[in-house]
mmCIF file with all atom_site columns, C-alpha atoms and ligand atoms in Angstrom:
data_model
loop_
_atom_site.group_PDB
_atom_site.id
_atom_site.type_symbol
_atom_site.label_atom_id
_atom_site.label_alt_id
_atom_site.label_comp_id
_atom_site.label_asym_id
_atom_site.label_entity_id
_atom_site.label_seq_id
_atom_site.pdbx_PDB_ins_code
_atom_site.Cartn_x
_atom_site.Cartn_y
_atom_site.Cartn_z
_atom_site.occupancy
_atom_site.B_iso_or_equiv
_atom_site.pdbx_formal_charge
_atom_site.auth_seq_id
_atom_site.auth_comp_id
_atom_site.auth_asym_id
_atom_site.auth_atom_id
_atom_site.pdbx_PDB_model_num
ATOM   1   C  CA  . MET A 1 1   ? 12.348  155.538 73.904  1.00 54.00 ? 27  MET A CA  1
ATOM   2   C  CA  . PRO A 1 2   ? 9.983   152.701 73.302  1.00 68.00 ? 28  PRO A CA  1
ATOM   3   C  CA  . ILE A 1 3   ? 10.977  150.399 70.522  1.00 73.00 ? 29  ILE A CA  1
ATOM   4   C  CA  . PHE A 1 4   ? 10.109  151.561 66.912  1.00 76.00 ? 30  PHE A CA  1
ATOM   5   C  CA  . ASN A 1 5   ? 11.122  148.459 64.994  1.00 80.00 ? 31  ASN A CA  1
ATOM   6   C  CA  . LEU A 1 6   ? 10.461  144.732 65.764  1.00 80.00 ? 32  LEU A CA  1
ATOM   7   C  CA  . LYS A 1 7   ? 13.285  142.654 64.403  1.00 81.00 ? 33  LYS A CA  1
ATOM   8   C  CA  . SER A 1 8   ? 13.375  139.379 66.502  1.00 81.00 ? 34  SER A CA  1
ATOM   9   C  CA  . TYR A 1 9   ? 12.578  136.074 64.876  1.00 82.00 ? 35  TYR A CA  1
ATOM   10  C  CA  . THR A 1 10  ? 12.381  134.407 68.190  1.00 84.00 ? 36  THR A CA  1
ATOM   11  C  CA  . ASP A 1 11  ? 10.950  135.416 71.619  1.00 84.00 ? 37  ASP A CA  1
ATOM   12  C  CA  . ILE A 1 12  ? 14.654  136.278 72.536  1.00 88.00 ? 38  ILE A CA  1
ATOM   13  C  CA  . VAL A 1 13  ? 14.411  133.978 75.628  1.00 91.00 ? 39  VAL A CA  1
ATOM   14  C  CA  . PRO A 1 14  ? 17.124  131.330 75.702  1.00 91.00 ? 40  PRO A CA  1
ATOM   15  C  CA  . ALA A 1 15  ? 15.695  127.757 75.240  1.00 89.00 ? 41  ALA A CA  1
ATOM   16  C  CA  . SER A 1 16  ? 16.842  126.978 78.822  1.00 89.00 ? 42  SER A CA  1
ATOM   17  C  CA  . HIS A 1 17  ? 14.621  129.553 80.156  1.00 90.00 ? 43  HIS A CA  1
ATOM   18  C  CA  . ARG A 1 18  ? 11.523  128.699 78.174  1.00 90.00 ? 44  ARG A CA  1
ATOM   19  C  CA  . VAL A 1 19  ? 9.514   127.401 81.166  1.00 89.00 ? 45  VAL A CA  1
ATOM   20  C  CA  . PHE A 1 20  ? 5.940   127.712 82.557  1.00 90.00 ? 46  PHE A CA  1
ATOM   21  C  CA  . HIS A 1 21  ? 6.207   126.935 86.198  1.00 92.00 ? 47  HIS A CA  1
ATOM   22  C  CA  . ASP A 1 22  ? 5.409   129.490 89.024  1.00 95.00 ? 48  ASP A CA  1
ATOM   23  C  CA  . TYR A 1 23  ? 7.839   131.905 90.525  1.00 96.00 ? 49  TYR A CA  1
ATOM   24  C  CA  . THR A 1 24  ? 7.842   134.767 93.068  1.00 97.00 ? 50  THR A CA  1
ATOM   25  C  CA  . VAL A 1 25  ? 9.518   138.144 93.397  1.00 97.00 ? 51  VAL A CA  1
ATOM   26  C  CA  . ASP A 1 26  ? 9.607   139.762 96.858  1.00 97.00 ? 52  ASP A CA  1
ATOM   27  C  CA  . VAL A 1 27  ? 9.396   143.468 96.277  1.00 96.00 ? 53  VAL A CA  1
ATOM   28  C  CA  . THR A 1 28  ? 10.648  144.597 99.676  1.00 97.00 ? 54  THR A CA  1
ATOM   29  C  CA  . GLU A 1 29  ? 11.554  148.103 100.610 1.00 96.00 ? 55  GLU A CA  1
ATOM   30  C  CA  . GLU A 1 30  ? 15.183  147.024 100.212 1.00 97.00 ? 56  GLU A CA  1
ATOM   31  C  CA  . TYR A 1 31  ? 14.548  145.692 96.818  1.00 96.00 ? 57  TYR A CA  1
ATOM   32  C  CA  . LYS A 1 32  ? 12.743  148.878 95.694  1.00 96.00 ? 58  LYS A CA  1
ATOM   33  C  CA  . SER A 1 33  ? 15.483  151.060 97.166  1.00 96.00 ? 59  SER A CA  1
ATOM   34  C  CA  . ASN A 1 34  ? 18.120  149.394 94.924  1.00 97.00 ? 60  ASN A CA  1
ATOM   35  C  CA  . GLU A 1 35  ? 18.145  151.750 92.022  1.00 97.00 ? 61  GLU A CA  1
ATOM   36  C  CA  . GLU A 1 36  ? 19.671  149.092 89.765  1.00 96.00 ? 62  GLU A CA  1
ATOM   37  C  CA  . ASN A 1 37  ? 16.305  147.286 89.871  1.00 97.00 ? 63  ASN A CA  1
ATOM   38  C  CA  . TRP A 1 38  ? 14.601  150.004 88.029  1.00 98.00 ? 64  TRP A CA  1
ATOM   39  C  CA  . ILE A 1 39  ? 14.869  149.999 84.340  1.00 98.00 ? 65  ILE A CA  1
ATOM   40  C  CA  . PRO A 1 40  ? 15.211  153.388 82.634  1.00 97.00 ? 66  PRO A CA  1
ATOM   41  C  CA  . TYR A 1 41  ? 12.197  153.790 80.214  1.00 97.00 ? 67  TYR A CA  1
ATOM   42  C  CA  . VAL A 1 42  ? 11.622  157.344 79.133  1.00 95.00 ? 68  VAL A CA  1
ATOM   43  C  CA  . GLU A 1 43  ? 12.755  160.608 80.810  1.00 96.00 ? 69  GLU A CA  1
ATOM   44  C  CA  . GLY A 1 44  ? 11.721  160.586 84.405  1.00 97.00 ? 70  GLY A CA  1
ATOM   45  C  CA  . VAL A 1 45  ? 10.065  157.155 84.091  1.00 98.00 ? 71  VAL A CA  1
ATOM   46  C  CA  . HIS A 1 46  ? 11.405  153.752 85.221  1.00 98.00 ? 72  HIS A CA  1
ATOM   47  C  CA  . PHE A 1 47  ? 9.864   150.405 85.670  1.00 98.00 ? 73  PHE A CA  1
ATOM   48  C  CA  . LEU A 1 48  ? 10.591  147.502 88.060  1.00 98.00 ? 74  LEU A CA  1
ATOM   49  C  CA  . PRO A 1 49  ? 9.948   144.333 85.973  1.00 98.00 ? 75  PRO A CA  1
ATOM   50  C  CA  . LEU A 1 50  ? 7.896   141.529 87.514  1.00 98.00 ? 76  LEU A CA  1
ATOM   51  C  CA  . TRP A 1 51  ? 6.640   139.520 84.539  1.00 98.00 ? 77  TRP A CA  1
ATOM   52  C  CA  . PHE A 1 52  ? 7.343   139.492 80.800  1.00 97.00 ? 78  PHE A CA  1
ATOM   53  C  CA  . GLY A 1 53  ? 4.577   137.664 78.958  1.00 96.00 ? 79  GLY A CA  1
ATOM   54  C  CA  . THR A 1 54  ? 6.594   135.644 76.419  1.00 94.00 ? 80  THR A CA  1
ATOM   55  C  CA  . ARG A 1 55  ? 5.066   132.199 76.632  1.00 90.00 ? 81  ARG A CA  1
ATOM   56  C  CA  . SER A 1 56  ? 1.703   131.652 78.292  1.00 85.00 ? 82  SER A CA  1
ATOM   57  C  CA  . GLN A 1 57  ? -0.005  135.037 77.966  1.00 91.00 ? 83  GLN A CA  1
ATOM   58  C  CA  . PRO A 1 58  ? 1.120   138.172 76.076  1.00 93.00 ? 84  PRO A CA  1
ATOM   59  C  CA  . GLY A 1 59  ? 1.681   141.282 78.107  1.00 96.00 ? 85  GLY A CA  1
ATOM   60  C  CA  . PHE A 1 60  ? 3.737   142.490 81.034  1.00 98.00 ? 86  PHE A CA  1
ATOM   61  C  CA  . SER A 1 61  ? 3.574   143.324 84.687  1.00 98.00 ? 87  SER A CA  1
ATOM   62  C  CA  . ASN A 1 62  ? 5.665   145.851 86.502  1.00 98.00 ? 88  ASN A CA  1
ATOM   63  C  CA  . ILE A 1 63  ? 5.895   148.628 88.984  1.00 98.00 ? 89  ILE A CA  1
ATOM   64  C  CA  . LEU A 1 64  ? 6.025   151.880 87.142  1.00 98.00 ? 90  LEU A CA  1
ATOM   65  C  CA  . ARG A 1 65  ? 7.750   154.805 88.780  1.00 98.00 ? 91  ARG A CA  1
ATOM   66  C  CA  . VAL A 1 66  ? 7.119   158.251 87.353  1.00 98.00 ? 92  VAL A CA  1
ATOM   67  C  CA  . GLN A 1 67  ? 8.812   161.414 88.758  1.00 98.00 ? 93  GLN A CA  1
ATOM   68  C  CA  . PRO A 1 68  ? 6.953   164.617 89.547  1.00 98.00 ? 94  PRO A CA  1
ATOM   69  C  CA  . GLY A 1 69  ? 6.308   166.667 86.295  1.00 98.00 ? 95  GLY A CA  1
ATOM   70  C  CA  . LYS A 1 70  ? 6.935   163.689 84.057  1.00 98.00 ? 96  LYS A CA  1
ATOM   71  C  CA  . GLN A 1 71  ? 4.569   161.817 81.905  1.00 97.00 ? 97  GLN A CA  1
ATOM   72  C  CA  . LEU A 1 72  ? 3.899   158.715 79.654  1.00 96.00 ? 98  LEU A CA  1
ATOM   73  C  CA  . ASN A 1 73  ? 3.047   160.077 76.303  1.00 95.00 ? 99  ASN A CA  1
ATOM   74  C  CA  . PRO A 1 74  ? -0.342  159.372 74.700  1.00 96.00 ? 100 PRO A CA  1
ATOM   75  C  CA  . HIS A 1 75  ? -0.775  155.685 74.109  1.00 96.00 ? 101 HIS A CA  1
ATOM   76  C  CA  . PHE A 1 76  ? -3.513  153.283 73.043  1.00 96.00 ? 102 PHE A CA  1
ATOM   77  C  CA  . HIS A 1 77  ? -4.238  149.864 74.679  1.00 95.00 ? 103 HIS A CA  1
ATOM   78  C  CA  . PRO A 1 78  ? -5.691  147.101 72.457  1.00 95.00 ? 104 PRO A CA  1
ATOM   79  C  CA  . THR A 1 79  ? -6.145  145.039 75.599  1.00 96.00 ? 105 THR A CA  1
ATOM   80  C  CA  . GLY A 1 80  ? -7.148  145.626 79.185  1.00 96.00 ? 106 GLY A CA  1
ATOM   81  C  CA  . VAL A 1 81  ? -4.853  146.899 81.859  1.00 97.00 ? 107 VAL A CA  1
ATOM   82  C  CA  . PHE A 1 82  ? -5.096  146.594 85.661  1.00 98.00 ? 108 PHE A CA  1
ATOM   83  C  CA  . GLY A 1 83  ? -3.424  149.030 87.967  1.00 98.00 ? 109 GLY A CA  1
ATOM   84  C  CA  . PHE A 1 84  ? -2.905  149.468 91.765  1.00 98.00 ? 110 PHE A CA  1
ATOM   85  C  CA  . THR A 1 85  ? -1.368  152.670 93.026  1.00 98.00 ? 111 THR A CA  1
ATOM   86  C  CA  . MET A 1 86  ? 1.282   152.074 95.722  1.00 98.00 ? 112 MET A CA  1
ATOM   87  C  CA  . SER A 1 87  ? 2.517   155.609 96.456  1.00 98.00 ? 113 SER A CA  1
ATOM   88  C  CA  . GLY A 1 88  ? 2.333   159.129 95.068  1.00 98.00 ? 114 GLY A CA  1
ATOM   89  C  CA  . SER A 1 89  ? -0.415  160.418 92.891  1.00 97.00 ? 115 SER A CA  1
ATOM   90  C  CA  . TRP A 1 90  ? -1.182  160.542 89.107  1.00 98.00 ? 116 TRP A CA  1
ATOM   91  C  CA  . ARG A 1 91  ? -3.890  160.832 86.627  1.00 97.00 ? 117 ARG A CA  1
ATOM   92  C  CA  . TYR A 1 92  ? -4.791  160.636 82.925  1.00 97.00 ? 118 TYR A CA  1
ATOM   93  C  CA  . LEU A 1 93  ? -5.252  163.930 81.256  1.00 96.00 ? 119 LEU A CA  1
ATOM   94  C  CA  . GLU A 1 94  ? -8.400  162.451 79.517  1.00 96.00 ? 120 GLU A CA  1
ATOM   95  C  CA  . HIS A 1 95  ? -10.161 161.578 82.807  1.00 96.00 ? 121 HIS A CA  1
ATOM   96  C  CA  . ASP A 1 96  ? -11.186 163.510 85.880  1.00 96.00 ? 122 ASP A CA  1
ATOM   97  C  CA  . TRP A 1 97  ? -10.069 161.094 88.701  1.00 97.00 ? 123 TRP A CA  1
ATOM   98  C  CA  . VAL A 1 98  ? -6.754  161.260 90.496  1.00 97.00 ? 124 VAL A CA  1
ATOM   99  C  CA  . ALA A 1 99  ? -5.160  157.957 91.611  1.00 98.00 ? 125 ALA A CA  1
ATOM   100 C  CA  . THR A 1 100 ? -3.610  157.880 95.158  1.00 98.00 ? 126 THR A CA  1
ATOM   101 C  CA  . PRO A 1 101 ? -2.132  155.215 97.278  1.00 98.00 ? 127 PRO A CA  1
ATOM   102 C  CA  . GLY A 1 102 ? -4.683  152.312 97.323  1.00 98.00 ? 128 GLY A CA  1
ATOM   103 C  CA  . THR A 1 103 ? -6.363  153.295 94.112  1.00 98.00 ? 129 THR A CA  1
ATOM   104 C  CA  . PHE A 1 104 ? -7.261  150.318 91.957  1.00 98.00 ? 130 PHE A CA  1
ATOM   105 C  CA  . LEU A 1 105 ? -7.715  150.960 88.178  1.00 97.00 ? 131 LEU A CA  1
ATOM   106 C  CA  . TRP A 1 106 ? -9.179  149.021 85.255  1.00 96.00 ? 132 TRP A CA  1
ATOM   107 C  CA  . GLU A 1 107 ? -8.438  150.292 81.819  1.00 94.00 ? 133 GLU A CA  1
ATOM   108 C  CA  . PRO A 1 108 ? -10.661 148.983 79.053  1.00 94.00 ? 134 PRO A CA  1
ATOM   109 C  CA  . PRO A 1 109 ? -9.326  147.741 75.712  1.00 96.00 ? 135 PRO A CA  1
ATOM   110 C  CA  . GLY A 1 110 ? -9.640  150.440 73.151  1.00 94.00 ? 136 GLY A CA  1
ATOM   111 C  CA  . GLU A 1 111 ? -8.660  153.344 75.346  1.00 93.00 ? 137 GLU A CA  1
ATOM   112 C  CA  . ALA A 1 112 ? -6.029  155.975 74.685  1.00 95.00 ? 138 ALA A CA  1
ATOM   113 C  CA  . HIS A 1 113 ? -4.635  158.212 77.457  1.00 96.00 ? 139 HIS A CA  1
ATOM   114 C  CA  . THR A 1 114 ? -1.788  160.285 78.695  1.00 97.00 ? 140 THR A CA  1
ATOM   115 C  CA  . LEU A 1 115 ? -0.326  159.545 82.148  1.00 98.00 ? 141 LEU A CA  1
ATOM   116 C  CA  . VAL A 1 116 ? 0.825   162.529 84.194  1.00 98.00 ? 142 VAL A CA  1
ATOM   117 C  CA  . VAL A 1 117 ? 2.305   163.147 87.622  1.00 98.00 ? 143 VAL A CA  1
ATOM   118 C  CA  . PRO A 1 118 ? 1.794   166.782 88.728  1.00 96.00 ? 144 PRO A CA  1
ATOM   119 C  CA  . ALA A 1 119 ? 4.937   168.905 88.756  1.00 96.00 ? 145 ALA A CA  1
ATOM   120 C  CA  . ASP A 1 120 ? 4.281   169.833 92.400  1.00 96.00 ? 146 ASP A CA  1
ATOM   121 C  CA  . ALA A 1 121 ? 3.955   166.227 93.466  1.00 96.00 ? 147 ALA A CA  1
ATOM   122 C  CA  . LYS A 1 122 ? 6.012   165.608 96.646  1.00 96.00 ? 148 LYS A CA  1
ATOM   123 C  CA  . GLU A 1 123 ? 7.161   162.151 95.528  1.00 97.00 ? 149 GLU A CA  1
ATOM   124 C  CA  . PRO A 1 124 ? 7.294   159.945 92.398  1.00 98.00 ? 150 PRO A CA  1
ATOM   125 C  CA  . MET A 1 125 ? 4.251   157.767 91.828  1.00 98.00 ? 151 MET A CA  1
ATOM   126 C  CA  . GLN A 1 126 ? 4.663   154.027 92.023  1.00 98.00 ? 152 GLN A CA  1
ATOM   127 C  CA  . THR A 1 127 ? 1.878   151.949 90.477  1.00 98.00 ? 153 THR A CA  1
ATOM   128 C  CA  . TYR A 1 128 ? 1.683   148.200 89.994  1.00 98.00 ? 154 TYR A CA  1
ATOM   129 C  CA  . PHE A 1 129 ? 0.343   147.477 86.418  1.00 98.00 ? 155 PHE A CA  1
ATOM   130 C  CA  . ILE A 1 130 ? -0.689  144.373 84.611  1.00 98.00 ? 156 ILE A CA  1
ATOM   131 C  CA  . SER A 1 131 ? -1.095  144.867 80.861  1.00 97.00 ? 157 SER A CA  1
ATOM   132 C  CA  . LEU A 1 132 ? -2.761  142.016 79.011  1.00 96.00 ? 158 LEU A CA  1
ATOM   133 C  CA  . GLY A 1 133 ? -1.056  142.924 75.787  1.00 96.00 ? 159 GLY A CA  1
ATOM   134 C  CA  . GLY A 1 134 ? 0.936   145.703 74.166  1.00 95.00 ? 160 GLY A CA  1
ATOM   135 C  CA  . LEU A 1 135 ? 0.581   149.411 74.021  1.00 95.00 ? 161 LEU A CA  1
ATOM   136 C  CA  . ILE A 1 136 ? 0.770   151.708 71.011  1.00 95.00 ? 162 ILE A CA  1
ATOM   137 C  CA  . TYR A 1 137 ? 2.225   155.243 71.425  1.00 96.00 ? 163 TYR A CA  1
ATOM   138 C  CA  . LEU A 1 138 ? 0.416   157.962 69.475  1.00 96.00 ? 164 LEU A CA  1
ATOM   139 C  CA  . ASP A 1 139 ? 1.980   161.192 68.007  1.00 94.00 ? 165 ASP A CA  1
ATOM   140 C  CA  . ASN A 1 140 ? -0.844  163.068 70.007  1.00 94.00 ? 166 ASN A CA  1
ATOM   141 C  CA  . MET A 1 141 ? -4.459  162.533 71.029  1.00 94.00 ? 167 MET A CA  1
ATOM   142 C  CA  . GLU A 1 142 ? -5.833  164.590 68.101  1.00 94.00 ? 168 GLU A CA  1
ATOM   143 C  CA  . ASN A 1 143 ? -4.081  162.797 65.183  1.00 95.00 ? 169 ASN A CA  1
ATOM   144 C  CA  . GLY A 1 144 ? -3.780  159.331 66.791  1.00 93.00 ? 170 GLY A CA  1
ATOM   145 C  CA  . VAL A 1 145 ? -1.048  158.272 64.592  1.00 94.00 ? 171 VAL A CA  1
ATOM   146 C  CA  . PRO A 1 146 ? 1.070   155.304 65.882  1.00 94.00 ? 172 PRO A CA  1
ATOM   147 C  CA  . ILE A 1 147 ? 4.655   156.188 66.502  1.00 94.00 ? 173 ILE A CA  1
ATOM   148 C  CA  . ALA A 1 148 ? 6.016   153.426 68.794  1.00 94.00 ? 174 ALA A CA  1
ATOM   149 C  CA  . TYR A 1 149 ? 5.098   150.154 70.386  1.00 94.00 ? 175 TYR A CA  1
ATOM   150 C  CA  . ASP A 1 150 ? 5.841   148.213 73.559  1.00 95.00 ? 176 ASP A CA  1
ATOM   151 C  CA  . ASP A 1 151 ? 4.874   144.798 74.951  1.00 95.00 ? 177 ASP A CA  1
ATOM   152 C  CA  . GLY A 1 152 ? 6.469   142.002 77.092  1.00 96.00 ? 178 GLY A CA  1
ATOM   153 C  CA  . PHE A 1 153 ? 9.014   141.341 74.346  1.00 95.00 ? 179 PHE A CA  1
ATOM   154 C  CA  . THR A 1 154 ? 10.131  144.912 73.735  1.00 95.00 ? 180 THR A CA  1
ATOM   155 C  CA  . LEU A 1 155 ? 10.278  145.635 77.437  1.00 96.00 ? 181 LEU A CA  1
ATOM   156 C  CA  . LEU A 1 156 ? 12.394  142.524 77.942  1.00 96.00 ? 182 LEU A CA  1
ATOM   157 C  CA  . GLU A 1 157 ? 14.678  143.797 75.142  1.00 95.00 ? 183 GLU A CA  1
ATOM   158 C  CA  . ILE A 1 158 ? 14.952  147.238 76.810  1.00 96.00 ? 184 ILE A CA  1
ATOM   159 C  CA  . SER A 1 159 ? 15.612  145.508 80.180  1.00 97.00 ? 185 SER A CA  1
ATOM   160 C  CA  . LEU A 1 160 ? 18.283  143.179 78.656  1.00 97.00 ? 186 LEU A CA  1
ATOM   161 C  CA  . ASN A 1 161 ? 20.114  146.043 77.121  1.00 96.00 ? 187 ASN A CA  1
ATOM   162 C  CA  . TYR A 1 162 ? 20.089  147.859 80.416  1.00 97.00 ? 188 TYR A CA  1
ATOM   163 C  CA  . TYR A 1 163 ? 21.390  144.863 82.315  1.00 98.00 ? 189 TYR A CA  1
ATOM   164 C  CA  . LYS A 1 164 ? 24.134  144.410 79.708  1.00 97.00 ? 190 LYS A CA  1
ATOM   165 C  CA  . GLN A 1 165 ? 25.104  148.044 80.072  1.00 97.00 ? 191 GLN A CA  1
ATOM   166 C  CA  . ILE A 1 166 ? 25.524  147.769 83.816  1.00 97.00 ? 192 ILE A CA  1
ATOM   167 C  CA  . GLY A 1 167 ? 27.143  144.251 83.734  1.00 97.00 ? 193 GLY A CA  1
ATOM   168 C  CA  . ARG A 1 168 ? 24.249  142.528 85.487  1.00 97.00 ? 194 ARG A CA  1
ATOM   169 C  CA  . ASP A 1 169 ? 23.251  138.801 85.120  1.00 97.00 ? 195 ASP A CA  1
ATOM   170 C  CA  . LEU A 1 170 ? 20.713  138.400 82.374  1.00 97.00 ? 196 LEU A CA  1
ATOM   171 C  CA  . ASP A 1 171 ? 19.319  135.380 84.050  1.00 97.00 ? 197 ASP A CA  1
ATOM   172 C  CA  . GLU A 1 172 ? 17.595  137.616 86.523  1.00 97.00 ? 198 GLU A CA  1
ATOM   173 C  CA  . LEU A 1 173 ? 15.396  138.851 83.705  1.00 98.00 ? 199 LEU A CA  1
ATOM   174 C  CA  . TYR A 1 174 ? 14.948  135.617 81.955  1.00 97.00 ? 200 TYR A CA  1
ATOM   175 C  CA  . LYS A 1 175 ? 13.559  134.255 85.253  1.00 97.00 ? 201 LYS A CA  1
ATOM   176 C  CA  . LEU A 1 176 ? 10.677  136.695 84.796  1.00 97.00 ? 202 LEU A CA  1
ATOM   177 C  CA  . CYS A 1 177 ? 9.610   135.401 81.375  1.00 97.00 ? 203 CYS A CA  1
ATOM   178 C  CA  . ARG A 1 178 ? 6.472   133.108 81.266  1.00 95.00 ? 204 ARG A CA  1
HETATM 179 FE FE1 . LIG B 2 .   ? -2.058  153.119 79.742  1.00 72.22 ? 309 LIG B FE1 1
#
C-alpha cells in the first residue's frame, strides 16, 4: 500500500548520490521483460522507476503497469501529470475517454480520479507517467477523505524496501534520484 506516515528527516538519498547531472535509462524490451525491474505497488499494479524527484524538482516518473481488472484507487493530484500510453488500454472512471497505445494525457492540478483497466483486457496496460508532485489517495470519490500519500520520496522508499528484500544493489535506485 502507499505510505501512510512520513518519518524521514532527510531525503533518504546517501550524500554520495546527491547529484544533479544528467543520466539515461534504456527501457529496452529485455529491460521490461526482467520482472525484477518492476516494483510491486498495490495488488496487480507495478511500476518501473525512471526518476525520483528528490533534489531538483519534486515528483516522479515511471512506467506504470496495471493488470486486467485491477485499478489505482481514487486519488487527487495537487500538481500536473503527463502520461503516454505504451501498451494496453485503460481509463479513469470519472472521464469518458479510453487511453490506448499512443494516447498522450495531461492531467490538470486539482483533479481526482480512479484508474481502471477493464477486466476483459487482453494484456496489462503500460503507461509512462511524469508526476510533477505527489498524489493523495482518497477513501472514495464521494467523501474525498485523504487516506494515503505518495511522491518521489515515498516511492523511493517503497523501491528501496523491495530491492533490499530481493538482495539487489540499492545504488541502481539512487542513480535515479535527482
Ligand atoms: Fe492520477
